[in-house]
Amino acid sequence: MHSSSSFKSPSPERLTRFVHAIHASLDPLQIAQIALTFFQELFPSAALALYRSDPARRVLRLLAAYPETDAHAAQCAPLVFSYDESSLMARTFREHAPLLVTDLSDPGLVMAAPLETCFRDESTRGCICVPLWCGPSFEGCLLATFPTCLPITEGLAHLLRDCTLHLATALYTAHLHEAVEEEHTRQRAVLEQLPEGIVITEAVSGSISYANSVAAQILGMRLHDLIGSTLHVSTQASTPLSDPLWPRVPWTFAVIRALGGEAVNQLEAVVIRANGARIPVLCSATPLRGGQGQVTGAILVFQDITTQKNLEAQKNLFFSFASHELRTPLTAIMGYAEVLQQVTTGEYAGQLDLEMVHLASQHISVQTEQMAYLLDEMLDLSHLDQKQLALRLIPVDLLDIARHVMESLATTTHRHQLHLVLDRWDSKAAGTQVMVVADRVHLARILNNLIQNAIKYSPEGGNVEVGIERHPSSSTHALFWVKDHGLGIAQSDLPHLFTKFYRAPSLDSAISGLGIGLYLIKQLIELQAGQVWVESTEGQGSTFFLSLPLMSDPKSNGIAPPSAMQQKISRRGR
Ligand code: ADP
């Protein structure tokens, strides 16, 4: 019954090499291949398969088979077995012990059906299935089928038990390693998704062992250059800045303090990139500690706060401009009020000069209007920011509003001539109206603001053209424009004009303003389904355009793209 050619006892050196090799690897597939090579040397005539457990799904999956190229083995070795099936492998798992069939031709043996269908062919005479347990952890099964009756001696049983125990331990270690790696990968994926930059610095070497791509982006470095670099390499001397709002402490200070055992919370610091650019950042850093509480490294979380800093600077500037803008009319009002007091109750009482009284009260009324106008703008700004601005969209006559605004502004200047142009409208017809859907109060303020700007930014005076016509490229919209021949706008300023608090840097400081008018216009016009844009040449003048939905059109929300509008208008040579 025995066939001595079925089993070859390994030399002690070969055994040692096998044990070392499987423990040296953390790759389950490599471990399986080493094991199958070894077992194939023990049982040259056997077909072998190593299955690995998947405890979460309670299945065994084929890891490797020998002979690999054997079509029969490839076809017959099923890829997955459930723990709960009646297969030989599931049984070894449940019974916690190897199962062996010494002679399949023995009619007294009842075989498990899956073995018969899956692994057995006419030449199969015996088989053995060994569960791979490492303590309480089930790692898989080793299955061998033989074309001969299985010779099981005590020595072979011992050898199999020892070798499969090593195999189970090696697979268990690989399993743990995989789990740790998987956890690492997950954590890194989370860190990679964060909007903040993350940098981990090692205490011993002072080198950066981990950084996410946001950190690299803020520091202006390539990720692979950043990881592995030492902290002092990334530190640059910080020269004092003129802007008192800008932080001066280098970002590395937060890391150095954390490496010293201190937790750093919300420290404003500066990153100085290789090209000299300064990026203000908000840093929090915390020490990483080893088992004995010693600091092994530091983790830094930081974010780019350029936008906040710019806004803060602009806000400060705005408040200083705003108080100046409000103070000017206030001073005038106080002056005229004093005049009125003197001519009514003061030393000039009794010499009442009606013309002077009229003049003073007129000035007071103009200045009060100016103050009210400024306050309204500030109120709109705050309502817009809080998304609380309510517009009352009704049909209004754009032409009528424009005429009113022009009439009142014409009285404020002697050096400018305001002209109304009604190109394609039947302006001769009595009672011409251009009905648009808009908020009357805000529309009047928008037109007022654009015409006032045209006057303000043409200090030499000149013609200011106010135009209204059907939109050349959209039958649903009216077009309004204000054209001046004043200072014009530099090409580099054009993209920023409609940004909150923006004022052209080259502007003469004598021309006062808050830098919120155009921002408000853009927001308000868009809320009214319109568009605003500008064309300008520095030194020659500017034209600001508005498009507004006409009342008559049922699709008053359909706006032609501004680029198309602008192209069309440019072609017409405005
Ligand atoms: P303000 O006039 O109070 O500064 P605006 O928001 O109305 O604020 O305008 C923003 C900036 O756009 C101005 O500071 C100026 O630089 C530029 N600007 C606006 N209108 C004109 C114009 N007609 N000509 C030249 N520059 C203009």
PDB file of N, CA and C in Angstrom, residues 475-542:
ATOM      1  N   SER A 475     -32.240  89.991 -27.677  1.00  0.00           N
ATOM      2  CA  SER A 475     -33.506  90.714 -27.829  1.00  0.00           C
ATOM      3  C   SER A 475     -34.227  90.832 -26.490  1.00  0.00           C
ATOM      4  N   THR A 476     -33.761  90.102 -25.492  1.00  0.00           N
ATOM      5  CA  THR A 476     -34.453  90.095 -24.203  1.00  0.00           C
ATOM      6  C   THR A 476     -33.924  91.164 -23.261  1.00  0.00           C
ATOM      7  N   HIS A 477     -32.820  91.836 -23.645  1.00  0.00           N
ATOM      8  CA  HIS A 477     -32.171  92.746 -22.704  1.00  0.00           C
ATOM      9  C   HIS A 477     -31.985  94.156 -23.263  1.00  0.00           C
ATOM     10  N   ALA A 478     -32.004  95.083 -22.321  1.00  0.00           N
ATOM     11  CA  ALA A 478     -31.651  96.456 -22.667  1.00  0.00           C
ATOM     12  C   ALA A 478     -30.183  96.669 -22.303  1.00  0.00           C
ATOM     13  N   LEU A 479     -29.537  97.563 -23.024  1.00  0.00           N
ATOM     14  CA  LEU A 479     -28.135  97.863 -22.739  1.00  0.00           C
ATOM     15  C   LEU A 479     -28.039  99.310 -22.267  1.00  0.00           C
ATOM     16  N   PHE A 480     -27.278  99.517 -21.185  1.00  0.00           N
ATOM     17  CA  PHE A 480     -27.068 100.865 -20.655  1.00  0.00           C
ATOM     18  C   PHE A 480     -25.562 101.050 -20.550  1.00  0.00           C
ATOM     19  N   TRP A 481     -25.055 102.212 -20.898  1.00  0.00           N
ATOM     20  CA  TRP A 481     -23.623 102.432 -20.741  1.00  0.00           C
ATOM     21  C   TRP A 481     -23.319 103.857 -20.312  1.00  0.00           C
ATOM     22  N   VAL A 482     -22.151 104.005 -19.667  1.00  0.00           N
ATOM     23  CA  VAL A 482     -21.657 105.328 -19.291  1.00  0.00           C
ATOM     24  C   VAL A 482     -20.224 105.399 -19.806  1.00  0.00           C
ATOM     25  N   LYS A 483     -19.988 106.386 -20.681  1.00  0.00           N
ATOM     26  CA  LYS A 483     -18.655 106.484 -21.298  1.00  0.00           C
ATOM     27  C   LYS A 483     -18.011 107.802 -20.900  1.00  0.00           C
ATOM     28  N   ASP A 484     -16.778 107.711 -20.375  1.00  0.00           N
ATOM     29  CA  ASP A 484     -16.073 108.958 -20.041  1.00  0.00           C
ATOM     30  C   ASP A 484     -14.753 109.019 -20.792  1.00  0.00           C
ATOM     31  N   HIS A 485     -14.118 110.192 -20.755  1.00  0.00           N
ATOM     32  CA  HIS A 485     -12.820 110.375 -21.427  1.00  0.00           C
ATOM     33  C   HIS A 485     -11.789 110.745 -20.379  1.00  0.00           C
ATOM     34  N   GLY A 486     -11.881 110.104 -19.226  1.00  0.00           N
ATOM     35  CA  GLY A 486     -11.029 110.461 -18.094  1.00  0.00           C
ATOM     36  C   GLY A 486      -9.768 109.627 -17.979  1.00  0.00           C
ATOM     37  N   LEU A 487      -9.465 109.236 -16.727  1.00  0.00           N
ATOM     38  CA  LEU A 487      -8.182 108.591 -16.439  1.00  0.00           C
ATOM     39  C   LEU A 487      -8.038 107.219 -17.083  1.00  0.00           C
ATOM     40  N   GLY A 488      -9.150 106.550 -17.287  1.00  0.00           N
ATOM     41  CA  GLY A 488      -9.079 105.174 -17.803  1.00  0.00           C
ATOM     42  C   GLY A 488      -8.536 104.228 -16.733  1.00  0.00           C
ATOM     43  N   ILE A 489      -8.472 102.962 -17.088  1.00  0.00           N
ATOM     44  CA  ILE A 489      -8.075 101.939 -16.100  1.00  0.00           C
ATOM     45  C   ILE A 489      -6.975 101.070 -16.707  1.00  0.00           C
ATOM     46  N   ALA A 490      -5.937 100.803 -15.900  1.00  0.00           N
ATOM     47  CA  ALA A 490      -4.836  99.965 -16.394  1.00  0.00           C
ATOM     48  C   ALA A 490      -5.344  98.549 -16.635  1.00  0.00           C
ATOM     49  N   GLN A 491      -4.787  97.923 -17.655  1.00  0.00           N
ATOM     50  CA  GLN A 491      -5.176  96.562 -18.032  1.00  0.00           C
ATOM     51  C   GLN A 491      -5.106  95.615 -16.824  1.00  0.00           C
ATOM     52  N   SER A 492      -4.060  95.801 -16.005  1.00  0.00           N
ATOM     53  CA  SER A 492      -3.851  94.890 -14.869  1.00  0.00           C
ATOM     54  C   SER A 492      -4.909  95.075 -13.776  1.00  0.00           C
ATOM     55  N   ASP A 493      -5.582  96.238 -13.772  1.00  0.00           N
ATOM     56  CA  ASP A 493      -6.614  96.470 -12.738  1.00  0.00           C
ATOM     57  C   ASP A 493      -7.970  95.915 -13.154  1.00  0.00           C
ATOM     58  N   LEU A 494      -8.166  95.780 -14.470  1.00  0.00           N
ATOM     59  CA  LEU A 494      -9.502  95.421 -14.966  1.00  0.00           C
ATOM     60  C   LEU A 494     -10.087  94.159 -14.305  1.00  0.00           C
ATOM     61  N   PRO A 495      -9.309  93.066 -14.149  1.00  0.00           N
ATOM     62  CA  PRO A 495      -9.925  91.858 -13.569  1.00  0.00           C
ATOM     63  C   PRO A 495     -10.359  92.026 -12.114  1.00  0.00           C
ATOM     64  N   HIS A 496      -9.842  93.068 -11.416  1.00  0.00           N
ATOM     65  CA  HIS A 496     -10.126  93.195  -9.975  1.00  0.00           C
ATOM     66  C   HIS A 496     -11.175  94.256  -9.655  1.00  0.00           C
ATOM     67  N   LEU A 497     -11.597  95.004 -10.676  1.00  0.00           N
ATOM     68  CA  LEU A 497     -12.433  96.184 -10.416  1.00  0.00           C
ATOM     69  C   LEU A 497     -13.695  95.892  -9.618  1.00  0.00           C
ATOM     70  N   PHE A 498     -14.301  94.724  -9.876  1.00  0.00           N
ATOM     71  CA  PHE A 498     -15.593  94.435  -9.224  1.00  0.00           C
ATOM     72  C   PHE A 498     -15.407  93.664  -7.919  1.00  0.00           C
ATOM     73  N   THR A 499     -14.161  93.674  -7.409  1.00  0.00           N
ATOM     74  CA  THR A 499     -13.868  92.987  -6.148  1.00  0.00           C
ATOM     75  C   THR A 499     -14.083  93.971  -4.994  1.00  0.00           C
ATOM     76  N   LYS A 500     -14.558  93.397  -3.894  1.00  0.00           N
ATOM     77  CA  LYS A 500     -14.860  94.234  -2.717  1.00  0.00           C
ATOM     78  C   LYS A 500     -13.614  95.016  -2.264  1.00  0.00           C
ATOM     79  N   PHE A 501     -13.740  96.249  -1.989  1.00  0.00           N
ATOM     80  CA  PHE A 501     -12.713  97.161  -1.468  1.00  0.00           C
ATOM     81  C   PHE A 501     -11.578  97.467  -2.464  1.00  0.00           C
ATOM     82  N   TYR A 502     -11.744  97.052  -3.720  1.00  0.00           N
ATOM     83  CA  TYR A 502     -10.626  97.277  -4.659  1.00  0.00           C
ATOM     84  C   TYR A 502     -10.621  98.703  -5.181  1.00  0.00           C
ATOM     85  N   ARG A 503      -9.458  99.339  -5.091  1.00  0.00           N
ATOM     86  CA  ARG A 503      -9.254 100.639  -5.711  1.00  0.00           C
ATOM     87  C   ARG A 503      -7.933 100.551  -6.474  1.00  0.00           C
ATOM     88  N   ALA A 504      -7.897 101.108  -7.669  1.00  0.00           N
ATOM     89  CA  ALA A 504      -6.675 101.006  -8.473  1.00  0.00           C
ATOM     90  C   ALA A 504      -5.496 101.540  -7.663  1.00  0.00           C
ATOM     91  N   PRO A 505      -4.388 100.760  -7.546  1.00  0.00           N
ATOM     92  CA  PRO A 505      -3.274 101.191  -6.690  1.00  0.00           C
ATOM     93  C   PRO A 505      -2.635 102.503  -7.145  1.00  0.00           C
ATOM     94  N   SER A 506      -2.693 102.762  -8.452  1.00  0.00           N
ATOM     95  CA  SER A 506      -2.006 103.971  -8.947  1.00  0.00           C
ATOM     96  C   SER A 506      -2.870 105.226  -8.792  1.00  0.00           C
ATOM     97  N   LEU A 507      -4.046 105.051  -8.188  1.00  0.00           N
ATOM     98  CA  LEU A 507      -5.004 106.160  -8.102  1.00  0.00           C
ATOM     99  C   LEU A 507      -4.457 107.337  -7.279  1.00  0.00           C
ATOM    100  N   ASP A 508      -4.723 108.530  -7.749  1.00  0.00           N
ATOM    101  CA  ASP A 508      -4.346 109.739  -7.007  1.00  0.00           C
ATOM    102  C   ASP A 508      -5.111 109.714  -5.673  1.00  0.00           C
ATOM    103  N   SER A 509      -4.351 109.853  -4.574  1.00  0.00           N
ATOM    104  CA  SER A 509      -4.993 109.699  -3.262  1.00  0.00           C
ATOM    105  C   SER A 509      -5.992 110.830  -2.974  1.00  0.00           C
ATOM    106  N   ALA A 510      -5.921 111.900  -3.792  1.00  0.00           N
ATOM    107  CA  ALA A 510      -6.882 112.988  -3.586  1.00  0.00           C
ATOM    108  C   ALA A 510      -8.283 112.573  -4.039  1.00  0.00           C
ATOM    109  N   ILE A 511      -8.369 111.535  -4.892  1.00  0.00           N
ATOM    110  CA  ILE A 511      -9.699 111.075  -5.346  1.00  0.00           C
ATOM    111  C   ILE A 511     -10.216 110.101  -4.301  1.00  0.00           C
ATOM    112  N   SER A 512     -11.209 110.552  -3.558  1.00  0.00           N
ATOM    113  CA  SER A 512     -11.675 109.739  -2.437  1.00  0.00           C
ATOM    114  C   SER A 512     -12.624 108.636  -2.913  1.00  0.00           C
ATOM    115  N   GLY A 513     -12.795 107.634  -2.087  1.00  0.00           N
ATOM    116  CA  GLY A 513     -13.692 106.524  -2.431  1.00  0.00           C
ATOM    117  C   GLY A 513     -13.491 105.366  -1.477  1.00  0.00           C
ATOM    118  N   LEU A 514     -14.445 104.442  -1.498  1.00  0.00           N
ATOM    119  CA  LEU A 514     -14.392 103.316  -0.575  1.00  0.00           C
ATOM    120  C   LEU A 514     -14.102 101.985  -1.266  1.00  0.00           C
ATOM    121  N   GLY A 515     -14.188 101.965  -2.579  1.00  0.00           N
ATOM    122  CA  GLY A 515     -13.926 100.713  -3.299  1.00  0.00           C
ATOM    123  C   GLY A 515     -15.028  99.685  -3.123  1.00  0.00           C
ATOM    124  N   ILE A 516     -16.248 100.151  -2.852  1.00  0.00           N
ATOM    125  CA  ILE A 516     -17.325  99.165  -2.743  1.00  0.00           C
ATOM    126  C   ILE A 516     -18.407  99.361  -3.804  1.00  0.00           C
ATOM    127  N   GLY A 517     -18.372 100.521  -4.492  1.00  0.00           N
ATOM    128  CA  GLY A 517     -19.439 100.832  -5.448  1.00  0.00           C
ATOM    129  C   GLY A 517     -19.573  99.775  -6.545  1.00  0.00           C
ATOM    130  N   LEU A 518     -18.469  99.472  -7.220  1.00  0.00           N
ATOM    131  CA  LEU A 518     -18.549  98.530  -8.348  1.00  0.00           C
ATOM    132  C   LEU A 518     -18.864  97.118  -7.868  1.00  0.00           C
ATOM    133  N   TYR A 519     -18.347  96.787  -6.681  1.00  0.00           N
ATOM    134  CA  TYR A 519     -18.654  95.468  -6.115  1.00  0.00           C
ATOM    135  C   TYR A 519     -20.171  95.353  -5.909  1.00  0.00           C
ATOM    136  N   LEU A 520     -20.751  96.393  -5.304  1.00  0.00           N
ATOM    137  CA  LEU A 520     -22.198  96.383  -5.055  1.00  0.00           C
ATOM    138  C   LEU A 520     -22.972  96.335  -6.369  1.00  0.00           C
ATOM    139  N   ILE A 521     -22.495  97.099  -7.350  1.00  0.00           N
ATOM    140  CA  ILE A 521     -23.197  97.131  -8.645  1.00  0.00           C
ATOM    141  C   ILE A 521     -23.250  95.723  -9.242  1.00  0.00           C
ATOM    142  N   LYS A 522     -22.109  95.059  -9.231  1.00  0.00           N
ATOM    143  CA  LYS A 522     -22.060  93.707  -9.834  1.00  0.00           C
ATOM    144  C   LYS A 522     -23.037  92.762  -9.119  1.00  0.00           C
ATOM    145  N   GLN A 523     -22.983  92.794  -7.775  1.00  0.00           N
ATOM    146  CA  GLN A 523     -23.848  91.893  -7.009  1.00  0.00           C
ATOM    147  C   GLN A 523     -25.318  92.217  -7.277  1.00  0.00           C
ATOM    148  N   LEU A 524     -25.636  93.512  -7.243  1.00  0.00           N
ATOM    149  CA  LEU A 524     -27.045  93.919  -7.388  1.00  0.00           C
ATOM    150  C   LEU A 524     -27.559  93.646  -8.798  1.00  0.00           C
ATOM    151  N   ILE A 525     -26.716  93.927  -9.789  1.00  0.00           N
ATOM    152  CA  ILE A 525     -27.155  93.721 -11.170  1.00  0.00           C
ATOM    153  C   ILE A 525     -27.371  92.227 -11.430  1.00  0.00           C
ATOM    154  N   GLU A 526     -26.497  91.409 -10.885  1.00  0.00           N
ATOM    155  CA  GLU A 526     -26.668  89.959 -11.103  1.00  0.00           C
ATOM    156  C   GLU A 526     -27.922  89.441 -10.397  1.00  0.00           C
ATOM    157  N   LEU A 527     -28.243  90.060  -9.257  1.00  0.00           N
ATOM    158  CA  LEU A 527     -29.478  89.661  -8.567  1.00  0.00           C
ATOM    159  C   LEU A 527     -30.707  90.070  -9.377  1.00  0.00           C
ATOM    160  N   GLN A 528     -30.499  91.010 -10.306  1.00  0.00           N
ATOM    161  CA  GLN A 528     -31.614  91.459 -11.141  1.00  0.00           C
ATOM    162  C   GLN A 528     -31.510  90.860 -12.547  1.00  0.00           C
ATOM    163  N   ALA A 529     -30.816  89.709 -12.631  1.00  0.00           N
ATOM    164  CA  ALA A 529     -30.680  88.963 -13.892  1.00  0.00           C
ATOM    165  C   ALA A 529     -29.985  89.782 -14.979  1.00  0.00           C
ATOM    166  N   GLY A 530     -29.083  90.650 -14.564  1.00  0.00           N
ATOM    167  CA  GLY A 530     -28.344  91.446 -15.532  1.00  0.00           C
ATOM    168  C   GLY A 530     -26.851  91.156 -15.463  1.00  0.00           C
ATOM    169  N   GLN A 531     -26.092  91.932 -16.217  1.00  0.00           N
ATOM    170  CA  GLN A 531     -24.639  91.767 -16.245  1.00  0.00           C
ATOM    171  C   GLN A 531     -23.994  93.154 -16.237  1.00  0.00           C
ATOM    172  N   VAL A 532     -22.758  93.222 -15.737  1.00  0.00           N
ATOM    173  CA  VAL A 532     -22.017  94.484 -15.813  1.00  0.00           C
ATOM    174  C   VAL A 532     -20.604  94.170 -16.279  1.00  0.00           C
ATOM    175  N   TRP A 533     -20.032  95.025 -17.117  1.00  0.00           N
ATOM    176  CA  TRP A 533     -18.660  94.829 -17.557  1.00  0.00           C
ATOM    177  C   TRP A 533     -18.091  96.181 -17.986  1.00  0.00           C
ATOM    178  N   VAL A 534     -16.801  96.173 -18.236  1.00  0.00           N
ATOM    179  CA  VAL A 534     -16.144  97.449 -18.524  1.00  0.00           C
ATOM    180  C   VAL A 534     -15.147  97.287 -19.671  1.00  0.00           C
ATOM    181  N   GLU A 535     -14.995  98.341 -20.428  1.00  0.00           N
ATOM    182  CA  GLU A 535     -13.917  98.411 -21.418  1.00  0.00           C
ATOM    183  C   GLU A 535     -13.195  99.728 -21.160  1.00  0.00           C
ATOM    184  N   SER A 536     -11.879  99.668 -21.146  1.00  0.00           N
ATOM    185  CA  SER A 536     -11.164 100.897 -20.798  1.00  0.00           C
ATOM    186  C   SER A 536      -9.745 100.891 -21.358  1.00  0.00           C
ATOM    187  N   THR A 537      -9.254 102.073 -21.635  1.00  0.00           N
ATOM    188  CA  THR A 537      -7.855 102.219 -22.025  1.00  0.00           C
ATOM    189  C   THR A 537      -7.273 103.278 -21.100  1.00  0.00           C
ATOM    190  N   GLU A 538      -6.155 102.925 -20.476  1.00  0.00           N
ATOM    191  CA  GLU A 538      -5.561 103.852 -19.520  1.00  0.00           C
ATOM    192  C   GLU A 538      -5.216 105.169 -20.217  1.00  0.00           C
ATOM    193  N   GLY A 539      -5.598 106.261 -19.588  1.00  0.00           N
ATOM    194  CA  GLY A 539      -5.287 107.583 -20.142  1.00  0.00           C
ATOM    195  C   GLY A 539      -6.309 108.067 -21.154  1.00  0.00           C
ATOM    196  N   GLN A 540      -7.229 107.190 -21.566  1.00  0.00           N
ATOM    197  CA  GLN A 540      -8.192 107.613 -22.608  1.00  0.00           C
ATOM    198  C   GLN A 540      -9.637 107.606 -22.144  1.00  0.00           C
ATOM    199  N   GLY A 541      -9.926 106.822 -21.134  1.00  0.00           N
ATOM    200  CA  GLY A 541     -11.307 106.797 -20.640  1.00  0.00           C
ATOM    201  C   GLY A 541     -11.864 105.390 -20.527  1.00  0.00           C
ATOM    202  N   SER A 542     -13.079 105.320 -19.970  1.00  0.00           N
ATOM    203  CA  SER A 542     -13.683 104.013 -19.699  1.00  0.00           C
ATOM    204  C   SER A 542     -15.142 104.022 -20.128  1.00  0.00           C
TER     205      SER A 542
END
